């Protein structure tokens, strides 16, 4: 075998809807696989929070945009002899295709490893794809590729409505829509064509089953299907939006193996080398099938399949790309059998997507053919009931399971029929409600298309719930039945009117405890060498013994990704595990997110793929007889259960649960700050509208309001008037004695600053101060962050350090923490404090090259001395890191793409540079921002903001940009002698109209929209919203924050695109 | 109906010869039976497995925990009178052990539930068993005798391998299918899976199905081009008549294709030896490597005995080897038209990767 010596691996960049943590998992496996071969690796990935971009993973790491421009520069510099395109999602694939077509790869002699480019193209270009499949008589949906709206309408007539449209070269079903008539099609086609040159009009296979196969082929034509999966939701709902089970549950042997055979025939015909995902539609009432699509790369589904089966698809795919045969690779779970086999599962896996739609204004909550979910969970059980109830709890949306939940206000008064026919993110609960209201399985099946088998199983859970409700005396038999059907202690307690701890005591008395089972790829046919584990009540015997010669530490993972909690926490957890293992501890990981690296079974000594709840963690802790639990690395989910775990006798390492509570409980924390003489914005917890208005009158508007208890999709808002306040309190939170709100003074024009730190016994050992570009009012997760800070007064940073030290001391912090501050002049106020690792830990760690997660782990183990000198991570750094948010507004139909106090970004990137401008421009480009070519629309509300932006508008004009502006902004610019073209608002229906420039119909298109709204008030259908929304729909870069707009103007003026540095991480020293 | 509550269901247990008892609930016929306890790791195909004659005498444990999901299809027949969806005319396994039985099934081809079918056919079944614990035991200690006991109705253990199970499962008479077929194949039925017959018919063969001990060479009216030795239950050494008949056919150099038990019979007829595997191969994911091409195929398997390659006389080569444990998976004679395959080229249940072996066999008859 002629193996390459240096391979370039493209990552997938930031986490966005449709491309999330799964690519950190596949990329990391690929890098491990190459490293094992002694091959040098070069990684391009601006997602600084990934594990794959740790120095131990690749030889050279570039935090740069994954665009042909930058990748070409890297190729010219690094001279790799091979490139892997299949491990970085659609981003890597698209970039690779361009590099190939433009001759760059040929010019530098870079060989595409694995699946050839021609094959990739055949799977991406619909027409080519259909042609390829026709060659071997495989069926695809009737379909026509078109490039304009008219042709789409003609094609639809022939195919017959309803039809579905899709874009070629798109990830996660972007731009696809189901259209029932001409009108809907015209609308949808226009939008889709704005983002893609070609769309497909296709036969819509309503209520067909959706089945997926993960198929592997080596260069010698050995083929296997590693896993098949069945979507509970039928066709019409994107697989990323569907509840998915593995293996398929309702397919007969004939169907299973027919589709398997077709998969193999197809992968051979296409000539894929490595892994691919094939999606099928299968008629519920006949033997008819259609092949929907092929993804010739690692995908979200392949990550799920890897976790579902224990088969390391990405690891194997990387080896196959090097030219290995499947028979030469070992099954890494058994170590004695080979990788050329198909896993046999003896459990069922259920995946449920997690949505965060409530975070967005105006967004449609209907789920359908394009993806909106931001994360997913995977549950393992030995009954469907057990697995799905686990999965529902894992979503962390406040649900105890399918039944026995707190009454949810919003679930009342909706039309069940409508909800069943047009599902939203709450469909599962709607089905349960419908069943309770007497809808039969058959009836629900007809309305939803969901196979009756699944509905019967859901009904079983309801039945057990009803038995619990009816019981006067909980018998051990019923308790065991409930546990076997996936009921949690808390859920049972809620139903029977007891307490979770009492239910726990009762079941332990009766010996009703879960057993630990292994995932071994061969259904126990061969002994497994790895400890990939789950808990079940459907069994009698543990698969493993728990004795260990080493000290055993459990690390709690991040759980489900959602807006605000993502790959950053997985990075912290994996680094904690690395550190533990390095120090000789046995590291036990608990996590249930299939997109993570921490759930790769060889990362830790033992992996429990299970719930992160006080019940489950305590069960594991008791089985393992562990020496302690680290809860401070996985973000808020493990943090939330600290007190409960301590109550159950679990030893929490690091900062005590009491201290955590003191920081989490607003009242207690506020008192602490008062006692320490630390300033904070004035706030109160209130239970009525009148009290809220009284507070606002006293403190002065604007005020920040949020519900005191946050279930999910925390609704936070800034109110500028009584009217705003009333509207908010009325709509979003229905304030009451039971549901108080927290109201605080919102301080305008102040800077936001954060400190990330590690303390030991109350003394800080390591800290990093970061500044936000955006003023307060933009959620810290949506803010552009600069580290080391460049524009802070020395006095401010000194004060911040001092306050952090005081708090660390008062709470006797041991381990990681993060504090957020407001600073105006030199006046510093504390707004939030979390005694856990924060979202910015990987960012400050990688910029400073001081691993905060590692130091924090050592601190909680008691290995960091309080006596050691405090290290300022910023010291001696001559370069700068800029972290930029990644928004996914394009996918969230209707959502207002405006940053505010509620976090809306789905991911982030960070780039390094010698100066802020360089790093900033690269960072926004890495987050998908296209630098403006010529036409810029400026629309700024309010005189103050207009004045503040004036010098920057001048700069842009001077640089030669053509400025366009809305009426008032144009008048203001004209007065200040800056030429600009006035565009009418969309509602004015006059020419020249903004709309014409947004959709580019008349040939002139806007390249950038700067829209700074007057206030943060939530007027819904105003003209500004239309501008922002259309910009998102038409893929035009949009800036809605004044400070960001100013920095952009400065940066564009200071650095030419071709001058942007192309340097590897280790070149910044 | 609520599943797994089991209030109205009878208690049932699986008792192993070593004394281990697994408690569960009955969902099949109300009869207790003895048998050899074996496990299969396939995730689909319980109607096909249960009707596979190779399970005669055995209590089948399915490691996939959710069983019964798509019910059981009707007993429709094809134009040759063969059932469309089953591997023989009836359930052959003595009993069934599962973890979680789906009382409610859903599939457009389903005619009845698995429970109803088992009851109709008088076969007991238990759910609520930790099948993984049971499987690990069988893996560690080897297959074991056992019995399903429903209620208090106990039975004695009984070793089925001491019986001639092939004789118990095969056809009683000579039956000819597809008279107009181009090639005429004698199929020695030692408990044949019907898809072997279908696979030959689909390749335009006329299939003359004869009982395990039928002396087809003595049948002067029988004109044939090749011989297929079928799969079947039990110890191949019980099939002495078949071994003798095959040995005689080999002398005449008739093209021969042995499948599963047929692989073992061919080996014995050639002078080789067979042995019992600790816990056999029963699954749909066994990788077999073709020693010549090095290509690997995923196969479906159901056998408890294997050919000892070291005992094969000269002239024979190992066609396939199991990639996991190195056991023999097929034989070929270097210059005579004899080949055999330990796995199931006819699949059902399982992958269709090795169906081409039927074509290779047909090629030997040119």
XYZ file of N, CA, C and O in Angstrom, chain A residues 63 120 127 208 272 301 363 434-435 437 571 575 584 628 718 741 766 789 798 821 889 903 912 972 977 991 1053:
108
model
N -6.914 27.541 12.564
C -8.227 28.089 12.910
C -8.587 29.113 11.840
O -8.457 30.315 12.043
N -18.765 11.839 -5.541
C -19.406 12.853 -4.698
C -20.368 13.674 -5.542
O -21.515 13.906 -5.171
N -29.649 15.450 -10.996
C -29.869 14.858 -12.308
C -28.898 13.707 -12.575
O -29.285 12.632 -13.028
N -45.035 7.630 3.664
C -44.195 6.452 3.469
C -43.241 6.379 4.661
O -42.943 7.389 5.285
N -18.195 4.271 -4.103
C -17.811 4.922 -2.844
C -16.732 4.100 -2.147
O -16.795 2.866 -2.126
N -26.346 11.024 10.691
C -26.848 9.665 10.833
C -25.723 8.670 11.086
O -25.903 7.712 11.839
N -40.869 32.632 14.751
C -40.500 31.434 13.999
C -41.672 30.452 13.969
O -42.451 30.367 14.917
N -53.690 13.134 22.801
C -54.763 12.627 21.939
C -55.211 11.249 22.426
O -56.410 10.965 22.514
N -54.251 10.407 22.774
C -54.600 9.065 23.247
C -55.395 9.142 24.537
O -56.360 8.406 24.730
N -57.260 11.493 25.373
C -58.598 12.004 25.070
C -59.426 10.993 24.300
O -60.548 11.292 23.903
N -15.789 19.617 25.027
C -14.341 19.839 25.061
C -13.847 19.805 26.512
O -12.843 19.157 26.832
N -11.385 16.850 28.043
C -10.104 17.229 28.642
C -10.018 16.798 30.105
O -8.939 16.431 30.585
N -3.701 8.662 36.241
C -3.824 7.306 36.750
C -5.172 6.958 37.359
O -5.334 5.909 37.971
N -15.730 9.736 43.484
C -16.221 11.103 43.393
C -16.778 11.390 42.018
O -16.584 10.605 41.083
N -35.998 42.898 27.059
C -35.780 44.236 27.599
C -37.047 45.050 27.340
O -37.571 45.056 26.232
N -41.372 36.635 38.260
C -40.379 37.077 37.280
C -39.278 37.845 37.998
O -39.490 38.395 39.076
N -5.702 30.482 38.064
C -5.579 30.811 36.643
C -6.791 31.633 36.236
O -7.921 31.302 36.614
N -8.037 41.067 26.047
C -8.816 42.273 25.769
C -7.916 43.403 25.296
O -6.768 43.508 25.716
N -8.325 45.477 36.719
C -7.867 45.301 38.083
C -9.065 45.039 39.002
O -9.074 44.107 39.807
N -19.574 40.574 33.862
C -19.620 41.927 34.437
C -20.176 42.929 33.441
O -20.065 42.753 32.220
N -30.137 31.534 11.208
C -31.440 32.130 10.919
C -32.028 31.699 9.584
O -33.234 31.610 9.441
N -30.274 34.357 23.807
C -29.253 33.815 22.919
C -29.893 33.158 21.701
O -30.885 32.456 21.819
N -7.282 33.459 15.101
C -6.189 34.197 15.714
C -5.602 35.164 14.697
O -5.659 34.929 13.488
N -30.076 61.743 6.896
C -28.987 62.035 7.823
C -27.639 61.980 7.116
O -26.792 62.865 7.276
N -23.145 64.956 4.063
C -22.412 64.900 2.775
C -21.856 63.510 2.442
O -20.768 63.364 1.898
N -40.895 52.495 -5.662
C -39.570 52.227 -6.223
C -38.655 53.438 -6.012
O -39.148 54.557 -6.022
N -11.427 48.702 6.433
C -10.545 49.799 6.046
C -9.085 49.463 6.337
O -8.184 49.866 5.601
